[in-house]
XYZ file of C-alpha atoms in Angstrom:
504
model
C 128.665 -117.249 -36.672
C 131.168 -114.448 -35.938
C 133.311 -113.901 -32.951
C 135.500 -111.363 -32.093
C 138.359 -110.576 -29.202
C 140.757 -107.814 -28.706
C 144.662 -108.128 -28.051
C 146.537 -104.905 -26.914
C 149.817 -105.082 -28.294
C 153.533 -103.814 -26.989
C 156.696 -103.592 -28.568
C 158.601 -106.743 -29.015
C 161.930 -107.751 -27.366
C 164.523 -106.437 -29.014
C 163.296 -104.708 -31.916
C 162.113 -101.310 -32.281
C 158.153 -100.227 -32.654
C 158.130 -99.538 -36.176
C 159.900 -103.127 -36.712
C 157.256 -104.748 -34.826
C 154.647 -103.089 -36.529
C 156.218 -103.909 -39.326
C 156.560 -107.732 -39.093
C 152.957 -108.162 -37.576
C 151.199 -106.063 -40.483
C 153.596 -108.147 -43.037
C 152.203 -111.126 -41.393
C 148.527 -110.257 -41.859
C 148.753 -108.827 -45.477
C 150.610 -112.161 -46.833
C 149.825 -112.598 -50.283
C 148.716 -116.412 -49.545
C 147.000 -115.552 -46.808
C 144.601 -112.551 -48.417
C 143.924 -113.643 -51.863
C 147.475 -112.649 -53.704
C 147.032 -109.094 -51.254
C 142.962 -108.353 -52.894
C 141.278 -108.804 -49.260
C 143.267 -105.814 -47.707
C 141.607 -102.801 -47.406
C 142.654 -99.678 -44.796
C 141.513 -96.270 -43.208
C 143.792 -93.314 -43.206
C 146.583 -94.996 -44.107
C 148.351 -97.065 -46.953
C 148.469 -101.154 -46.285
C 151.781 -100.471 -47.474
C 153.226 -98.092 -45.188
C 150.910 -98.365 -42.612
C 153.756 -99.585 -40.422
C 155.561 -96.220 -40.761
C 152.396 -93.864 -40.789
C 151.628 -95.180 -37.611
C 155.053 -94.560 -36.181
C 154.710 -91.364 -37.598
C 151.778 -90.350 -35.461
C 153.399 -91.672 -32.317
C 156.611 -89.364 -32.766
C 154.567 -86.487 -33.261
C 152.155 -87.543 -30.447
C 155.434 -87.438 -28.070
C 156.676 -84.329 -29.755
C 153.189 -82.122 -29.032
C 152.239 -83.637 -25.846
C 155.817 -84.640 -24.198
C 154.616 -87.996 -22.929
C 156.144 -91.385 -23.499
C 155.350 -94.442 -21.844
C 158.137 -96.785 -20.771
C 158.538 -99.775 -23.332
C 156.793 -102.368 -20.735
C 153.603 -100.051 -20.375
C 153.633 -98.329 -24.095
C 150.318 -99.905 -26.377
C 151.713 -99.557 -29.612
C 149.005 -101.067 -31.376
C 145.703 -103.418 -31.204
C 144.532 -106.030 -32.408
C 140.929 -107.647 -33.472
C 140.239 -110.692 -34.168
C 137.083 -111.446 -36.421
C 136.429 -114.796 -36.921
C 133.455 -116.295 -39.005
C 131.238 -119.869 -39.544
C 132.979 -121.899 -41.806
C 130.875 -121.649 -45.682
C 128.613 -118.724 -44.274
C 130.649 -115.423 -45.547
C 132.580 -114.692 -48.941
C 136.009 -112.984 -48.453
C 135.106 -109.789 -49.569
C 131.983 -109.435 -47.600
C 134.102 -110.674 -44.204
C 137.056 -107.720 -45.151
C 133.790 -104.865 -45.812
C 132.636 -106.641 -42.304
C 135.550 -106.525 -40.565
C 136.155 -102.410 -42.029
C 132.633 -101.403 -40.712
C 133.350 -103.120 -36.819
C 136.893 -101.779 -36.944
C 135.469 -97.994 -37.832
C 132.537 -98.189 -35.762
C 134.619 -99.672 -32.450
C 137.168 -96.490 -33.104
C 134.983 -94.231 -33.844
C 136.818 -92.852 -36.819
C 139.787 -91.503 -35.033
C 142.653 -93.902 -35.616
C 144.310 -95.226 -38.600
C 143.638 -99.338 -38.878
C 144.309 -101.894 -41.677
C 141.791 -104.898 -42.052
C 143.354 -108.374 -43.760
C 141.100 -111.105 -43.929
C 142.654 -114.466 -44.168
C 141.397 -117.641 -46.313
C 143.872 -119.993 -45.771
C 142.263 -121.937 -42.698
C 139.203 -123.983 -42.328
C 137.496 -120.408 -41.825
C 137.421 -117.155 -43.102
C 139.132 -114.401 -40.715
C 139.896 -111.113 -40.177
C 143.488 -109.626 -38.435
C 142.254 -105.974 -37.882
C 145.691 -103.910 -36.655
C 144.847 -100.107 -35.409
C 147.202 -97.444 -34.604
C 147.021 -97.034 -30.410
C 147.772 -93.442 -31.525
C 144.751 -91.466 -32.562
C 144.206 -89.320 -35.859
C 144.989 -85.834 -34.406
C 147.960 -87.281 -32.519
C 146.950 -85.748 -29.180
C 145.743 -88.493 -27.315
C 145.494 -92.583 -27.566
C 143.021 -95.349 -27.382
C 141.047 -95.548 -24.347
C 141.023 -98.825 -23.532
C 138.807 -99.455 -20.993
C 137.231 -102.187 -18.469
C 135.332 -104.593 -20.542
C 136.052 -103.272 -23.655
C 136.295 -106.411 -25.223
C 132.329 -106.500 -24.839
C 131.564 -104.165 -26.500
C 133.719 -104.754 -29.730
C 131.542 -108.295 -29.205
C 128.307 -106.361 -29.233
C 128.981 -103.928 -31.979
C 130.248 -107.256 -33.922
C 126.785 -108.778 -33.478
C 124.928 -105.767 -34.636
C 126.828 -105.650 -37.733
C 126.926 -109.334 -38.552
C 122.871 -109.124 -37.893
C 122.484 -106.275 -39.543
C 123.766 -107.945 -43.013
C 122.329 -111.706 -42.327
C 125.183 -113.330 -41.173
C 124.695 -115.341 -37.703
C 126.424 -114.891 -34.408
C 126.463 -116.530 -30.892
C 123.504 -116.038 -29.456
C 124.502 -116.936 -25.732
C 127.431 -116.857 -25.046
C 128.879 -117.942 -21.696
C 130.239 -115.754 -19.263
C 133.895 -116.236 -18.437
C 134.681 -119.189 -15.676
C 131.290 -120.861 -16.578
C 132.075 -123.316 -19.255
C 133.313 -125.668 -17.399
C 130.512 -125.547 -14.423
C 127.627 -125.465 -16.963
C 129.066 -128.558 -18.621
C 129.883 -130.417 -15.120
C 126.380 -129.344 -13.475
C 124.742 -130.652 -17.097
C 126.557 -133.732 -16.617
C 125.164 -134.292 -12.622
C 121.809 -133.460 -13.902
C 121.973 -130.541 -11.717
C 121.906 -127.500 -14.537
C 118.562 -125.285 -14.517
C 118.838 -124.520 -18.186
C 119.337 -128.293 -18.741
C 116.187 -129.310 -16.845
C 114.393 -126.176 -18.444
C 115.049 -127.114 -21.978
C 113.965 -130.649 -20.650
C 110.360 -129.654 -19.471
C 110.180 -127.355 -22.351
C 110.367 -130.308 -24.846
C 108.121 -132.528 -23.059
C 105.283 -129.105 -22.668
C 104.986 -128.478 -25.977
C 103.850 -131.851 -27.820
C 99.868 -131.348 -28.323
C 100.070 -127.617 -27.263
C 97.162 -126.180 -28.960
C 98.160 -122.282 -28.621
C 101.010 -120.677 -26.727
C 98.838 -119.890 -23.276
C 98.382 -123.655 -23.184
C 102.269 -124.248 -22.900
C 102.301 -121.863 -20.345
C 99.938 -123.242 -18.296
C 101.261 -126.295 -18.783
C 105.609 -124.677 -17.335
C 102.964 -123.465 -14.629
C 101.606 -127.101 -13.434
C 105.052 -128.548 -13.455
C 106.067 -125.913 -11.296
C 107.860 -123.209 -13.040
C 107.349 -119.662 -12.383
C 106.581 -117.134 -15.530
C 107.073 -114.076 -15.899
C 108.064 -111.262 -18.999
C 110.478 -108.447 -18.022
C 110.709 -106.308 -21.224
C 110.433 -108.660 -24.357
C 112.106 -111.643 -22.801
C 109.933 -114.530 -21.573
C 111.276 -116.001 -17.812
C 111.299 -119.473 -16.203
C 112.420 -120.390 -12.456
C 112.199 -123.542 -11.350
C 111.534 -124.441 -7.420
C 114.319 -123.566 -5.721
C 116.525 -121.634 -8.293
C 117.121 -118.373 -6.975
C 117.337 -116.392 -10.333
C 114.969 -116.436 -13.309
C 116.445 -117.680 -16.853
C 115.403 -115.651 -20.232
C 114.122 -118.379 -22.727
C 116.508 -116.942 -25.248
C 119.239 -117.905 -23.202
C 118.648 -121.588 -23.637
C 119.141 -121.653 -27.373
C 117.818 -120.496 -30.741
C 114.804 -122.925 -30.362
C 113.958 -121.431 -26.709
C 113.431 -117.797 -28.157
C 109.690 -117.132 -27.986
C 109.210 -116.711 -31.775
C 110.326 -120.592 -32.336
C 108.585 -121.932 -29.013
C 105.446 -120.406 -30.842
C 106.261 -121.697 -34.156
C 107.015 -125.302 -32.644
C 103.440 -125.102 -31.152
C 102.699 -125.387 -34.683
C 101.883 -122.981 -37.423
C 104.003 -119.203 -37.948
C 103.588 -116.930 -35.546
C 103.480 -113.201 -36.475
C 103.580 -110.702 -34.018
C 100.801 -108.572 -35.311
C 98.539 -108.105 -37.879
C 100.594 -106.103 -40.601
C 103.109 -108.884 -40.321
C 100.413 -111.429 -40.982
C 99.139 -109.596 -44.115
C 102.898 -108.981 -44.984
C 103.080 -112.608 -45.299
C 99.680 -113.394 -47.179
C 101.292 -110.902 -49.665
C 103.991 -113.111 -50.603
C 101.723 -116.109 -50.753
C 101.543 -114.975 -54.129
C 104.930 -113.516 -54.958
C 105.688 -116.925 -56.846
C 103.511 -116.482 -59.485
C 104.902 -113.119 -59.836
C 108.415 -113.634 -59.676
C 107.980 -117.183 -62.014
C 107.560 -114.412 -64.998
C 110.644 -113.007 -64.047
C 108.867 -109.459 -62.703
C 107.995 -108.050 -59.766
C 104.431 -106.006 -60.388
C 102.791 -103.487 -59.007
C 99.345 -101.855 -59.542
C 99.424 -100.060 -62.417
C 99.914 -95.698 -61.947
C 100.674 -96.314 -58.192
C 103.816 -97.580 -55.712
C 102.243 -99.622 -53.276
C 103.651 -101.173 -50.590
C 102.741 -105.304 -49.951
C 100.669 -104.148 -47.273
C 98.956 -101.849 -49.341
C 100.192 -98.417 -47.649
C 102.428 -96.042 -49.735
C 106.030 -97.287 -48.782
C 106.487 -92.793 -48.397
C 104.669 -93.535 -45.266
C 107.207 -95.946 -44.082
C 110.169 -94.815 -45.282
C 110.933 -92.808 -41.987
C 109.711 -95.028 -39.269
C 111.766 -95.103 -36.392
C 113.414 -98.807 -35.563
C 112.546 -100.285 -39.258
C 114.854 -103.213 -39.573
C 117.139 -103.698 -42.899
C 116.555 -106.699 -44.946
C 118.353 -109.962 -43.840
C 119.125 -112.913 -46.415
C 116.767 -115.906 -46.430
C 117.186 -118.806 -44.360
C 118.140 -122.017 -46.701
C 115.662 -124.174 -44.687
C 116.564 -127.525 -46.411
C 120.512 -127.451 -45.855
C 119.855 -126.469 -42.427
C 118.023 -129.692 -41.672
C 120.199 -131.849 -43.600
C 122.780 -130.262 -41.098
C 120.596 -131.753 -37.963
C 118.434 -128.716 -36.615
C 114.928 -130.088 -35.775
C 111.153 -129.471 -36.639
C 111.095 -126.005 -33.844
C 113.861 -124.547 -36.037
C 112.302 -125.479 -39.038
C 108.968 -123.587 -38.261
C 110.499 -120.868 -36.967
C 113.095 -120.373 -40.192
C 109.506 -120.385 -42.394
C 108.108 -117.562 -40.307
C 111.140 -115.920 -40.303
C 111.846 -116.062 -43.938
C 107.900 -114.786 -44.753
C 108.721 -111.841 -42.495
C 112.038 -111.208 -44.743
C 110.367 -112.048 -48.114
C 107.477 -109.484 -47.151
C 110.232 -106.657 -46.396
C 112.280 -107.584 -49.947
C 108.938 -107.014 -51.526
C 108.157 -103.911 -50.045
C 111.293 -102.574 -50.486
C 110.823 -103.355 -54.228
C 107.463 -101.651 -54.357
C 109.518 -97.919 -52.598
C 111.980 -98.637 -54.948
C 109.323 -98.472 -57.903
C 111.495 -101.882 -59.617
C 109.242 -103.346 -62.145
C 110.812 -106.538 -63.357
C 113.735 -108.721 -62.461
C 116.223 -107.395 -65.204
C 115.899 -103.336 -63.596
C 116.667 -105.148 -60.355
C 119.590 -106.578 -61.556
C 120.986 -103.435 -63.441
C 120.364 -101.686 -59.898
C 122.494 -104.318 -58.197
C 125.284 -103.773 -60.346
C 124.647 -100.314 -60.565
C 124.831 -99.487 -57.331
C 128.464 -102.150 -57.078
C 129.699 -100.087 -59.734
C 129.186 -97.170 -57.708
C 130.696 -98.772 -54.080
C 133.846 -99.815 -56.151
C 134.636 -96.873 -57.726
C 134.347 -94.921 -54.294
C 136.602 -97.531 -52.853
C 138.917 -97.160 -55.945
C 139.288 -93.342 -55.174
C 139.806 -93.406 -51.465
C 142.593 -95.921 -52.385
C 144.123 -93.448 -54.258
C 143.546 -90.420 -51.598
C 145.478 -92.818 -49.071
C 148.356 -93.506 -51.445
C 148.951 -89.815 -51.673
C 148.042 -89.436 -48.142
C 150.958 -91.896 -47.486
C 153.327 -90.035 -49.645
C 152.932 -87.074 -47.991
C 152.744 -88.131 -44.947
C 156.290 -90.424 -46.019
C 158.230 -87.137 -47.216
C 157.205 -84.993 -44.622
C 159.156 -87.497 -41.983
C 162.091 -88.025 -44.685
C 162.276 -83.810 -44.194
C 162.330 -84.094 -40.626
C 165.197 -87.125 -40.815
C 167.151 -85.269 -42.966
C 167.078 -81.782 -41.222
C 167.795 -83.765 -37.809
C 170.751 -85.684 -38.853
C 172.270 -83.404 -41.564
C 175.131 -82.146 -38.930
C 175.937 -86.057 -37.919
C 176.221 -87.408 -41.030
C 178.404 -84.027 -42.126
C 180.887 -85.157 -39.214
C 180.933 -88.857 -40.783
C 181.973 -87.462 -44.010
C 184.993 -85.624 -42.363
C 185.630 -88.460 -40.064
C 188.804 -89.905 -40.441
C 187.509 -93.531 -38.922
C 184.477 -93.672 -40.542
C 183.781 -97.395 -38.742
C 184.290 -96.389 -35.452
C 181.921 -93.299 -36.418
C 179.212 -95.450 -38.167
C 179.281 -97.821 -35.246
C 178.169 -95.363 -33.246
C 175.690 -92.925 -34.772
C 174.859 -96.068 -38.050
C 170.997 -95.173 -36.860
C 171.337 -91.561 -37.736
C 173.269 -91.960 -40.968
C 171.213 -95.056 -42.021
C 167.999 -92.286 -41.973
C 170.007 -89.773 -43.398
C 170.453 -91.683 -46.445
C 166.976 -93.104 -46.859
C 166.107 -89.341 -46.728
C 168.495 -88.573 -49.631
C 167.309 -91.466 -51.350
C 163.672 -90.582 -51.064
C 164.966 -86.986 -52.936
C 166.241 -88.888 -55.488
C 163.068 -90.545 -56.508
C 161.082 -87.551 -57.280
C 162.936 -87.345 -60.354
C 164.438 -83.364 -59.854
C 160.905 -82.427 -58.722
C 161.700 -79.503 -55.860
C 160.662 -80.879 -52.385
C 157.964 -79.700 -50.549
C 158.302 -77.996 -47.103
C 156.625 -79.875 -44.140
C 154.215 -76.983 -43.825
C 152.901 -77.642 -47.272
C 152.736 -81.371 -46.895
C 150.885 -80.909 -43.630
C 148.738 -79.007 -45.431
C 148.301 -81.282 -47.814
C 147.701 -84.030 -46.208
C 144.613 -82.101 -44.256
C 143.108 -81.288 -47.340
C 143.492 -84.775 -48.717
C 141.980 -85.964 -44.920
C 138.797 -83.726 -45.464
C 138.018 -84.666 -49.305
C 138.507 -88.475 -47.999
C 136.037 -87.791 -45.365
C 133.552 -86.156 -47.658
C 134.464 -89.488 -49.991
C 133.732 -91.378 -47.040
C 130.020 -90.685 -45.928
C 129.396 -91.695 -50.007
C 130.828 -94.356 -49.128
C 129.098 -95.416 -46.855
C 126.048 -94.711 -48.361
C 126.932 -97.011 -51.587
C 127.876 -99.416 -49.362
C 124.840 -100.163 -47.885
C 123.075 -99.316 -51.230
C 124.813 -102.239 -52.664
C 124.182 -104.634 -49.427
C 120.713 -103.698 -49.542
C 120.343 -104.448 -53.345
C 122.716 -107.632 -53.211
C 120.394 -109.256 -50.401
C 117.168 -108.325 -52.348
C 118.236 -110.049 -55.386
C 119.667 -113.068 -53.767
C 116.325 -113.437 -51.912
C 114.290 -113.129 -55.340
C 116.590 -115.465 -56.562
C 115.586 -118.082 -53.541
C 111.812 -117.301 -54.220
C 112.211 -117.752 -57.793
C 114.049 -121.643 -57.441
C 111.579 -121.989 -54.670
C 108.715 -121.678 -56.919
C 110.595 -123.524 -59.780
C 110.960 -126.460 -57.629
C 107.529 -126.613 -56.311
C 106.006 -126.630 -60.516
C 108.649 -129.249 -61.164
C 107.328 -131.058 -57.921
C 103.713 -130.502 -59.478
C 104.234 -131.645 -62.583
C 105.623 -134.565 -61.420
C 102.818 -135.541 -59.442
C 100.357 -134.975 -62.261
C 102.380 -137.064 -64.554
C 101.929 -139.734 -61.692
């Protein structure tokens, strides 16, 4: 599962804001803690410099608007933490993860570097974004609550690509009470998920259960989708999905016994992959011949557009979830759940018009081929990005302390004079320097970098929405293989299981 928290962060004691930057982004991007530096990936801005490109925008934030917080009050920078289930994520998929939640939360308007870290128990991410928006005319609105809603938009993403997240989590203050009130026997949800377990056994359909929360005393209700208990004497009602993932209504159905579909399409959704095995154990994925049916036997055009439709999510790998102690309700509901996914993989094969499992794999690549070299170039419009943006503050340094460092070279004691204004001459030099390493190259005036740098801004924002695109081109395709892939070992195993039973 995936959690998530926000830290605002100020400068540190004693050391300037680009040196704190500095030695909390050198911290995240460790080469032993990323992968030897290949799980970094960044928005508007260079991993490497990122330190100094966000500086940058703060100086000319102060310099357009005239504000400056004092050092106790002044955000510098944020920080997320993304944290996932140990063995559920691969590092690359936490960083592209951890990229879409940091871009989504900041809507696009302030520079951020994402580092995800594999050198604990679990996989990580240390997301750092500039406080210091794009335009440098305003800052990060951090508001009440905030924090819940980075939490939310994690959950969306992490269920939007298959990966699991805390379902219920407790309000702050109530861990502690829950757990005490459990332990008196005086917890609601305790004594609900009590009665539940004792209604079910010999249930014959779901009204029967109900009737059955009814006798014992329970009041029922629905508000919305949710399905409500009270117990005598409890002054609020608590949402079954609340209790736990085997309290939802979909596995209190599926406990009753059988799968439970919600309506009839999803019923003949899953009939249709009753007989995907046979299919996929030729290696191909068929459809009728001169046509592009959907499982359901609609033309997938028809449902390309409809409002709400869900994207794929990976298979549940019933088995290893038992063997890791969930029970007979979680069971039934992961086999309803996964003939619900199955029946979307195979429609989405049909709109796709894939034939057989060797043009799904060439897609798959095809389409990760595509996502990294869009990657690859918006790499290389933030490297240039960063040297512009670099030399263009080098100019400024060097116009600014050109008359101090011209008195140092006429002062007679240079200590005394370096003692005092060392800050100025140390950034007059690094200016020089930076001159010297474009090799006799004439130097750009800040008007032409700035113009630069907005063209290189809009072509990496038309980059960008391809981007994105590929991205979830290649997500898409990457879960629809892997779930073949399940079906096809699923049906593997059950011949093997045949034949051994014959042989018997």
């Amino acid at each position: 599962m995936a959690v998530s928290n926000l830290y605002p962060r100020k400068k540190t004691k004693g050391k300037t804001r680009r040196q704190t930057l500095h030695d909390r982004l050198d911290y995240d991007e460790r080469a032993e803690k990323t992968g030897g530096g290949e799980y970094i990936s960044s928005y508007m801005c260079s991993p490497e410099t990122a330190a100094e490109e966000f500086e940058t925008g703060k100086l000319i934030y102060e310099t357009v608007t005239g504000r400056r917080q004092p050092e106790d009050k002044d955000i510098i920078a944020y920080r997320i933490i993304q944290s996932f289930q140990p063995g559920e994520i691969a590092p690359e998929d936490a960083n592209r993860l951890g990229y879409g939640l940091a871009l989504k939360f900041t809507k696009g308007k302030h520079q951020f570097v994402v580092s995800t870290h594999t050198d604990k128990g679990h996989i990580h991410n240390h997301i750092e974004f500039n406080s210091t928006n794009l335009e440098c005319d305003g800052k990060f609105n951090n508001y009440k609550n905030s924090f819940l809603a980075l939490r939310k938009l994690n959950d969306e993403i992490c269920k939007e690509h298959g990966y699991s997240v805390i379902e219920n989590p407790k309000g702050r203050g109530q861990k502690y009470q829950e757990k005490a009130a459990a332990k008196r026997g005086r917890s609601f949800k305790e004594r609900l998920r009590k009665r539940i377990d004792q209604a079910l056994p010999g249930c014959r359909d779901f009204e029967e259960f109900l009737a059955k929360m009814r006798a014992e005393g329970y009041e029922v209700k629905r508000r919305g989708k949710s399905l409500e208990f009270r117990a005598p004497g409890q002054e609020r009602f608590t949402r079954s999905f609340r209790l736990g993932e085997e309290y939802t209504e979909d596995a209190l159905r599926g406990r009753i016994g059988g799968a439970y579909y919600k309506d009839a399409e999803e019923k003949e959704h899953a009939a249709a992959i009753g007989n995907a095995g046979k299919t996929a154990g030729k290696a191909e994925v068929r459809k009728p011949a001169g046509q592009k049916h959907s499982a359901n036997g609609k033309n997938p055009a028809d449902r390309k557009n409809i409002p709400g439709k869900k994207s794929i999510s990976l298979l549940v790998d019933i088995q290893a979830k038992v063997q890791a102690g969930k029970g007979k309700g979680y069971e039934r509901w992961a086999q309803a759940f996964n003939l619900k996914e199955a029946a979307k993989t195979m429609n989405f094969l049909a709109e796709k018009g894939i034939a057989d499992y060797e043009e799904l794999g060439s897609k798959a690549e095809e389409t990760a081929e595509r996502f990294d070299a869009l990657s690859a170039k918006i790499k290389q419009l933030e490297g240039r990005m960063a040297e512009a943006t670099d030399l263009k503050m080098q100019i400024i340094n060097y116009s600014k302390t050109k008359k101090v460092y011209q008195e140092y070279r006429k002062a007679k004691n240079k200590r005394a004079f370096l003692s005092e204004h060392g800050g100025e001459i140390r950034k007059h030099e690094a200016a020089k320097a930076a001159f010297d390493r474009l090799d006799g190259k004439p130097i750009s005036k800040v008007a032409e970098l700035s113009k630069e740098y907005g063209a290189l801004l809009e072509e990496k924002k038309v980059c960008y929405e391809e981007y994105k695109k590929a991205r979830q081109e290649m997500i898409e395709y990457k879960t629809v293989k892997q779930n073949i892939d399940r079906i096809l070992s699923a049906e593997l195993s059950e011949q093997k299981k045949k034949q051994r039973e014959t042989k018997r």
